Amino acid sequence: MGASEAAVAADGTGEAAPRAGLSGGRKAVSSGSWAVLVPALLLLGSAIGQWVTWLGVVVVMAVIAVAAWVIGGVWHRAGAATLVSFGGFALMLFAGPAVYEAYMTTVGEPVDAVVTQVADRDQRRGPDMFCTVRELDGGRETYEVSQQENCFGQARPGDRVEIRKDPLGLLDPRLPDSPDQRNTTEITLAVTAGLTLLLAGGTFYGGQRRRDR
């Protein structure tokens, strides 16, 4: 008797028996692994985007695509897949600035500098600010930083500021916060943490409630 005949005989109804799903323990381990891996890779891609924007976007898009395929296509949980997809895009918007701000404020080297120029490159799309700053000590290097590095027009040409430099030299310096920007880093980190937990929970739920077809 062949394998297909044995399956029919075991079912007793003339139809092949459904495939056995994963055991509870294996399913929990699999779901937990994906719940850790997906947010971790999204955070990594967001961090890379602060260094090389296009590379970070490629990493994040690839992670979201794979996660949506696994959760929606393999596990057949469309709702969880939608949640993870939209949550992944939201996390990308907050995680990059959160990682950059936390990194620069904790390990960034403080350097005295002076603002030499502030420019709005494209007023048709709204504020698009760029600040040029020059070190006052050391090599007196000059940097042009954008809104990504906290240039929002809070400084004027001639203002002396304390910038934060990346000790590894990979990221552009960050301008200090203005008085009305207090707690922005903490808020960004809190939102990032909340979205990370949401993605982890959604992925774990999708894995635990997967449908074997």
mmCIF file of C-alpha atoms in Angstrom:
data_model
loop_
_atom_site.group_PDB
_atom_site.id
_atom_site.type_symbol
_atom_site.label_atom_id
_atom_site.label_comp_id
_atom_site.label_asym_id
_atom_site.label_seq_id
_atom_site.Cartn_x
_atom_site.Cartn_y
_atom_site.Cartn_z
ATOM 1 C CA MET A 1 0.000 0.000 0.000
ATOM 2 C CA GLY A 2 1.415 3.388 -1.017
ATOM 3 C CA ALA A 3 1.728 6.419 1.249
ATOM 4 C CA SER A 4 -1.303 8.151 -0.292
ATOM 5 C CA GLU A 5 -3.423 4.996 0.057
ATOM 6 C CA ALA A 6 -2.365 4.667 3.673
ATOM 7 C CA ALA A 7 -3.424 8.254 4.383
ATOM 8 C CA VAL A 8 -6.832 7.620 2.793
ATOM 9 C CA ALA A 9 -7.270 4.404 4.694
ATOM 10 C CA ALA A 10 -6.319 6.025 7.974
ATOM 11 C CA ASP A 11 -8.836 8.797 7.433
ATOM 12 C CA GLY A 12 -11.569 6.345 6.561
ATOM 13 C CA THR A 13 -13.597 8.845 4.511
ATOM 14 C CA GLY A 14 -11.823 8.721 1.221
ATOM 15 C CA GLU A 15 -10.083 12.062 1.886
ATOM 16 C CA ALA A 16 -6.481 12.622 2.927
ATOM 17 C CA ALA A 17 -6.041 13.493 6.595
ATOM 18 C CA PRO A 18 -4.829 17.067 7.316
ATOM 19 C CA ARG A 19 -1.182 17.611 8.147
ATOM 20 C CA ALA A 20 -0.351 17.593 11.811
ATOM 21 C CA GLY A 21 0.570 21.047 13.108
ATOM 22 C CA LEU A 22 3.444 21.953 15.369
ATOM 23 C CA SER A 23 3.271 20.957 18.999
ATOM 24 C CA GLY A 24 2.521 23.653 21.552
ATOM 25 C CA GLY A 25 6.135 23.941 22.680
ATOM 26 C CA ARG A 26 7.619 24.110 19.188
ATOM 27 C CA LYS A 27 4.974 26.602 18.116
ATOM 28 C CA ALA A 28 5.783 28.861 21.070
ATOM 29 C CA VAL A 29 9.508 28.711 20.328
ATOM 30 C CA SER A 30 8.931 29.445 16.650
ATOM 31 C CA SER A 31 6.540 32.314 17.408
ATOM 32 C CA GLY A 32 8.892 33.761 20.029
ATOM 33 C CA SER A 33 11.860 33.607 17.676
ATOM 34 C CA TRP A 34 10.001 35.555 14.993
ATOM 35 C CA ALA A 35 8.664 37.982 17.608
ATOM 36 C CA VAL A 36 12.244 38.841 18.576
ATOM 37 C CA LEU A 37 13.784 38.703 15.104
ATOM 38 C CA VAL A 38 11.316 40.973 13.270
ATOM 39 C CA PRO A 39 11.514 44.002 15.639
ATOM 40 C CA ALA A 40 15.279 43.539 16.078
ATOM 41 C CA LEU A 41 15.921 43.637 12.327
ATOM 42 C CA LEU A 42 13.602 46.629 11.919
ATOM 43 C CA LEU A 43 15.509 48.493 14.628
ATOM 44 C CA LEU A 44 18.784 47.567 12.946
ATOM 45 C CA GLY A 45 17.529 48.787 9.562
ATOM 46 C CA SER A 46 16.303 52.038 11.096
ATOM 47 C CA ALA A 47 19.708 52.567 12.727
ATOM 48 C CA ILE A 48 21.499 51.857 9.445
ATOM 49 C CA GLY A 49 19.238 54.426 7.778
ATOM 50 C CA GLN A 50 20.779 57.145 9.936
ATOM 51 C CA TRP A 51 24.146 56.262 8.400
ATOM 52 C CA VAL A 52 23.199 55.244 4.818
ATOM 53 C CA THR A 53 19.583 56.174 4.151
ATOM 54 C CA TRP A 54 18.926 54.000 1.103
ATOM 55 C CA LEU A 55 20.484 50.926 2.710
ATOM 56 C CA GLY A 56 18.378 51.322 5.823
ATOM 57 C CA VAL A 57 15.210 51.644 3.745
ATOM 58 C CA VAL A 58 16.084 48.496 1.783
ATOM 59 C CA VAL A 59 16.649 46.513 4.991
ATOM 60 C CA VAL A 60 13.389 47.716 6.569
ATOM 61 C CA MET A 61 11.330 47.066 3.426
ATOM 62 C CA ALA A 62 12.797 43.573 3.083
ATOM 63 C CA VAL A 63 12.040 42.723 6.717
ATOM 64 C CA ILE A 64 8.461 43.988 6.433
ATOM 65 C CA ALA A 65 7.930 42.035 3.198
ATOM 66 C CA VAL A 66 9.246 38.776 4.680
ATOM 67 C CA ALA A 67 7.285 39.235 7.914
ATOM 68 C CA ALA A 68 4.056 39.942 6.013
ATOM 69 C CA TRP A 69 4.600 36.874 3.831
ATOM 70 C CA VAL A 70 5.272 34.580 6.796
ATOM 71 C CA ILE A 71 2.444 35.871 8.985
ATOM 72 C CA GLY A 72 -0.129 36.384 6.251
ATOM 73 C CA GLY A 73 0.866 33.792 3.643
ATOM 74 C CA VAL A 74 2.307 30.927 5.686
ATOM 75 C CA TRP A 75 0.505 31.358 8.986
ATOM 76 C CA HIS A 76 -2.687 32.691 7.351
ATOM 77 C CA ARG A 77 -3.230 35.486 9.872
ATOM 78 C CA ALA A 78 -4.079 38.476 7.695
ATOM 79 C CA GLY A 79 -4.952 40.776 10.596
ATOM 80 C CA ALA A 80 -1.639 40.204 12.353
ATOM 81 C CA ALA A 81 0.222 40.625 9.060
ATOM 82 C CA THR A 82 -1.468 43.988 8.470
ATOM 83 C CA LEU A 83 -0.666 45.118 12.012
ATOM 84 C CA VAL A 84 3.002 44.178 11.665
ATOM 85 C CA SER A 85 3.286 45.810 8.237
ATOM 86 C CA PHE A 86 1.870 49.186 9.294
ATOM 87 C CA GLY A 87 3.637 48.978 12.647
ATOM 88 C CA GLY A 88 6.919 48.326 10.853
ATOM 89 C CA PHE A 89 6.596 51.492 8.786
ATOM 90 C CA ALA A 90 5.702 53.499 11.891
ATOM 91 C CA LEU A 91 8.669 52.038 13.771
ATOM 92 C CA MET A 92 10.997 53.050 10.946
ATOM 93 C CA LEU A 93 9.909 56.688 11.334
ATOM 94 C CA PHE A 94 10.552 56.784 15.084
ATOM 95 C CA ALA A 95 13.302 54.242 15.664
ATOM 96 C CA GLY A 96 15.914 55.913 13.457
ATOM 97 C CA PRO A 97 15.772 59.296 15.216
ATOM 98 C CA ALA A 98 15.450 57.569 18.602
ATOM 99 C CA VAL A 99 18.589 55.495 18.080
ATOM 100 C CA TYR A 100 20.510 58.485 16.713
ATOM 101 C CA GLU A 101 19.472 60.829 19.525
ATOM 102 C CA ALA A 102 20.125 58.299 22.264
ATOM 103 C CA TYR A 103 23.501 57.397 20.805
ATOM 104 C CA MET A 104 24.670 60.978 20.330
ATOM 105 C CA THR A 105 23.458 62.213 23.714
ATOM 106 C CA THR A 106 25.083 59.325 25.601
ATOM 107 C CA VAL A 107 28.387 58.682 23.798
ATOM 108 C CA GLY A 108 28.699 61.733 21.538
ATOM 109 C CA GLU A 109 31.721 63.946 22.198
ATOM 110 C CA PRO A 110 30.758 67.526 23.191
ATOM 111 C CA VAL A 111 32.513 70.124 21.025
ATOM 112 C CA ASP A 112 32.170 73.917 21.113
ATOM 113 C CA ALA A 113 31.148 75.342 17.745
ATOM 114 C CA VAL A 114 29.635 78.412 16.129
ATOM 115 C CA VAL A 115 26.742 78.540 13.683
ATOM 116 C CA THR A 116 27.861 80.255 10.483
ATOM 117 C CA GLN A 117 24.790 79.815 8.277
ATOM 118 C CA VAL A 118 21.164 78.703 8.445
ATOM 119 C CA ALA A 119 19.276 78.081 5.201
ATOM 120 C CA ASP A 120 15.843 76.845 4.146
ATOM 121 C CA ARG A 121 16.472 74.996 0.868
ATOM 122 C CA ASP A 122 12.893 74.448 -0.292
ATOM 123 C CA GLN A 123 10.052 76.492 1.165
ATOM 124 C CA ARG A 124 7.481 74.990 -1.222
ATOM 125 C CA ARG A 125 7.473 71.737 0.747
ATOM 126 C CA GLY A 126 7.677 73.406 4.127
ATOM 127 C CA PRO A 127 10.763 73.837 6.325
ATOM 128 C CA ASP A 128 13.843 72.091 4.976
ATOM 129 C CA MET A 129 16.525 73.538 7.201
ATOM 130 C CA PHE A 130 20.286 73.198 6.926
ATOM 131 C CA CYS A 131 22.758 74.594 9.449
ATOM 132 C CA THR A 132 26.460 75.123 8.866
ATOM 133 C CA VAL A 133 28.571 74.934 12.021
ATOM 134 C CA ARG A 134 32.316 75.341 12.554
ATOM 135 C CA GLU A 135 34.346 73.972 15.421
ATOM 136 C CA LEU A 136 35.974 76.545 17.667
ATOM 137 C CA ASP A 137 38.771 74.252 18.826
ATOM 138 C CA GLY A 138 40.804 71.415 17.418
ATOM 139 C CA GLY A 139 40.821 71.164 13.648
ATOM 140 C CA ARG A 140 38.117 73.827 13.286
ATOM 141 C CA GLU A 141 36.230 71.546 10.932
ATOM 142 C CA THR A 142 33.003 72.737 9.302
ATOM 143 C CA TYR A 143 29.848 70.629 9.080
ATOM 144 C CA GLU A 144 26.526 71.049 7.318
ATOM 145 C CA VAL A 145 23.725 69.378 9.232
ATOM 146 C CA SER A 146 20.057 68.974 8.356
ATOM 147 C CA GLN A 147 16.835 68.536 10.293
ATOM 148 C CA GLN A 148 17.852 64.922 10.795
ATOM 149 C CA GLU A 149 20.645 66.281 12.994
ATOM 150 C CA ASN A 150 18.278 68.630 14.852
ATOM 151 C CA CYS A 151 18.590 71.752 12.691
ATOM 152 C CA PHE A 152 15.130 73.288 13.055
ATOM 153 C CA GLY A 153 16.057 76.983 13.028
ATOM 154 C CA GLN A 154 16.566 77.163 16.793
ATOM 155 C CA ALA A 155 20.080 78.572 16.203
ATOM 156 C CA ARG A 156 21.039 81.718 14.321
ATOM 157 C CA PRO A 157 24.299 82.638 12.542
ATOM 158 C CA GLY A 158 26.825 83.707 15.133
ATOM 159 C CA ASP A 159 25.343 81.608 17.953
ATOM 160 C CA ARG A 160 27.779 79.502 19.915
ATOM 161 C CA VAL A 161 26.540 75.964 20.489
ATOM 162 C CA GLU A 162 27.809 72.684 21.880
ATOM 163 C CA ILE A 163 27.458 70.017 19.227
ATOM 164 C CA ARG A 164 27.786 66.284 19.768
ATOM 165 C CA LYS A 165 30.233 64.434 17.509
ATOM 166 C CA ASP A 166 30.153 60.733 16.725
ATOM 167 C CA PRO A 167 33.366 59.226 18.176
ATOM 168 C CA LEU A 168 33.375 56.714 15.312
ATOM 169 C CA GLY A 169 33.004 59.436 12.699
ATOM 170 C CA LEU A 170 30.123 57.687 10.926
ATOM 171 C CA LEU A 171 27.294 60.096 11.747
ATOM 172 C CA ASP A 172 27.018 63.851 11.354
ATOM 173 C CA PRO A 173 27.174 65.984 14.511
ATOM 174 C CA ARG A 174 23.952 66.789 16.332
ATOM 175 C CA LEU A 175 22.875 70.275 17.328
ATOM 176 C CA PRO A 176 21.598 70.810 20.888
ATOM 177 C CA ASP A 177 17.888 71.005 21.656
ATOM 178 C CA SER A 178 16.171 74.335 22.035
ATOM 179 C CA PRO A 179 14.268 75.118 25.273
ATOM 180 C CA ASP A 180 10.955 74.062 23.672
ATOM 181 C CA GLN A 181 12.416 70.680 22.637
ATOM 182 C CA ARG A 182 12.759 69.319 26.156
ATOM 183 C CA ASN A 183 12.009 65.618 26.609
ATOM 184 C CA THR A 184 11.733 65.043 22.855
ATOM 185 C CA THR A 185 14.333 62.262 23.012
ATOM 186 C CA GLU A 186 12.509 60.567 25.876
ATOM 187 C CA ILE A 187 9.198 60.784 24.003
ATOM 188 C CA THR A 188 10.721 59.382 20.819
ATOM 189 C CA LEU A 189 12.289 56.515 22.759
ATOM 190 C CA ALA A 190 8.987 55.782 24.530
ATOM 191 C CA VAL A 191 7.082 55.653 21.223
ATOM 192 C CA THR A 192 9.776 53.408 19.751
ATOM 193 C CA ALA A 193 9.575 51.049 22.722
ATOM 194 C CA GLY A 194 5.780 50.920 22.455
ATOM 195 C CA LEU A 195 5.864 50.138 18.735
ATOM 196 C CA THR A 196 8.537 47.490 19.291
ATOM 197 C CA LEU A 197 6.376 45.739 21.881
ATOM 198 C CA LEU A 198 3.343 46.019 19.580
ATOM 199 C CA LEU A 199 5.228 44.373 16.714
ATOM 200 C CA ALA A 200 6.592 41.648 18.962
ATOM 201 C CA GLY A 201 3.131 40.963 20.376
ATOM 202 C CA GLY A 202 1.471 40.952 16.954
ATOM 203 C CA THR A 203 4.065 38.590 15.531
ATOM 204 C CA PHE A 204 3.849 36.239 18.507
ATOM 205 C CA TYR A 205 0.046 36.224 18.353
ATOM 206 C CA GLY A 206 0.104 35.450 14.638
ATOM 207 C CA GLY A 207 2.481 32.563 15.226
ATOM 208 C CA GLN A 208 0.472 31.122 18.089
ATOM 209 C CA ARG A 209 -2.813 31.382 16.204
ATOM 210 C CA ARG A 210 -1.432 30.175 12.871
ATOM 211 C CA ARG A 211 -3.676 28.056 10.686
ATOM 212 C CA ASP A 212 -2.176 24.885 9.222
ATOM 213 C CA ARG A 213 -3.580 24.237 5.759
#
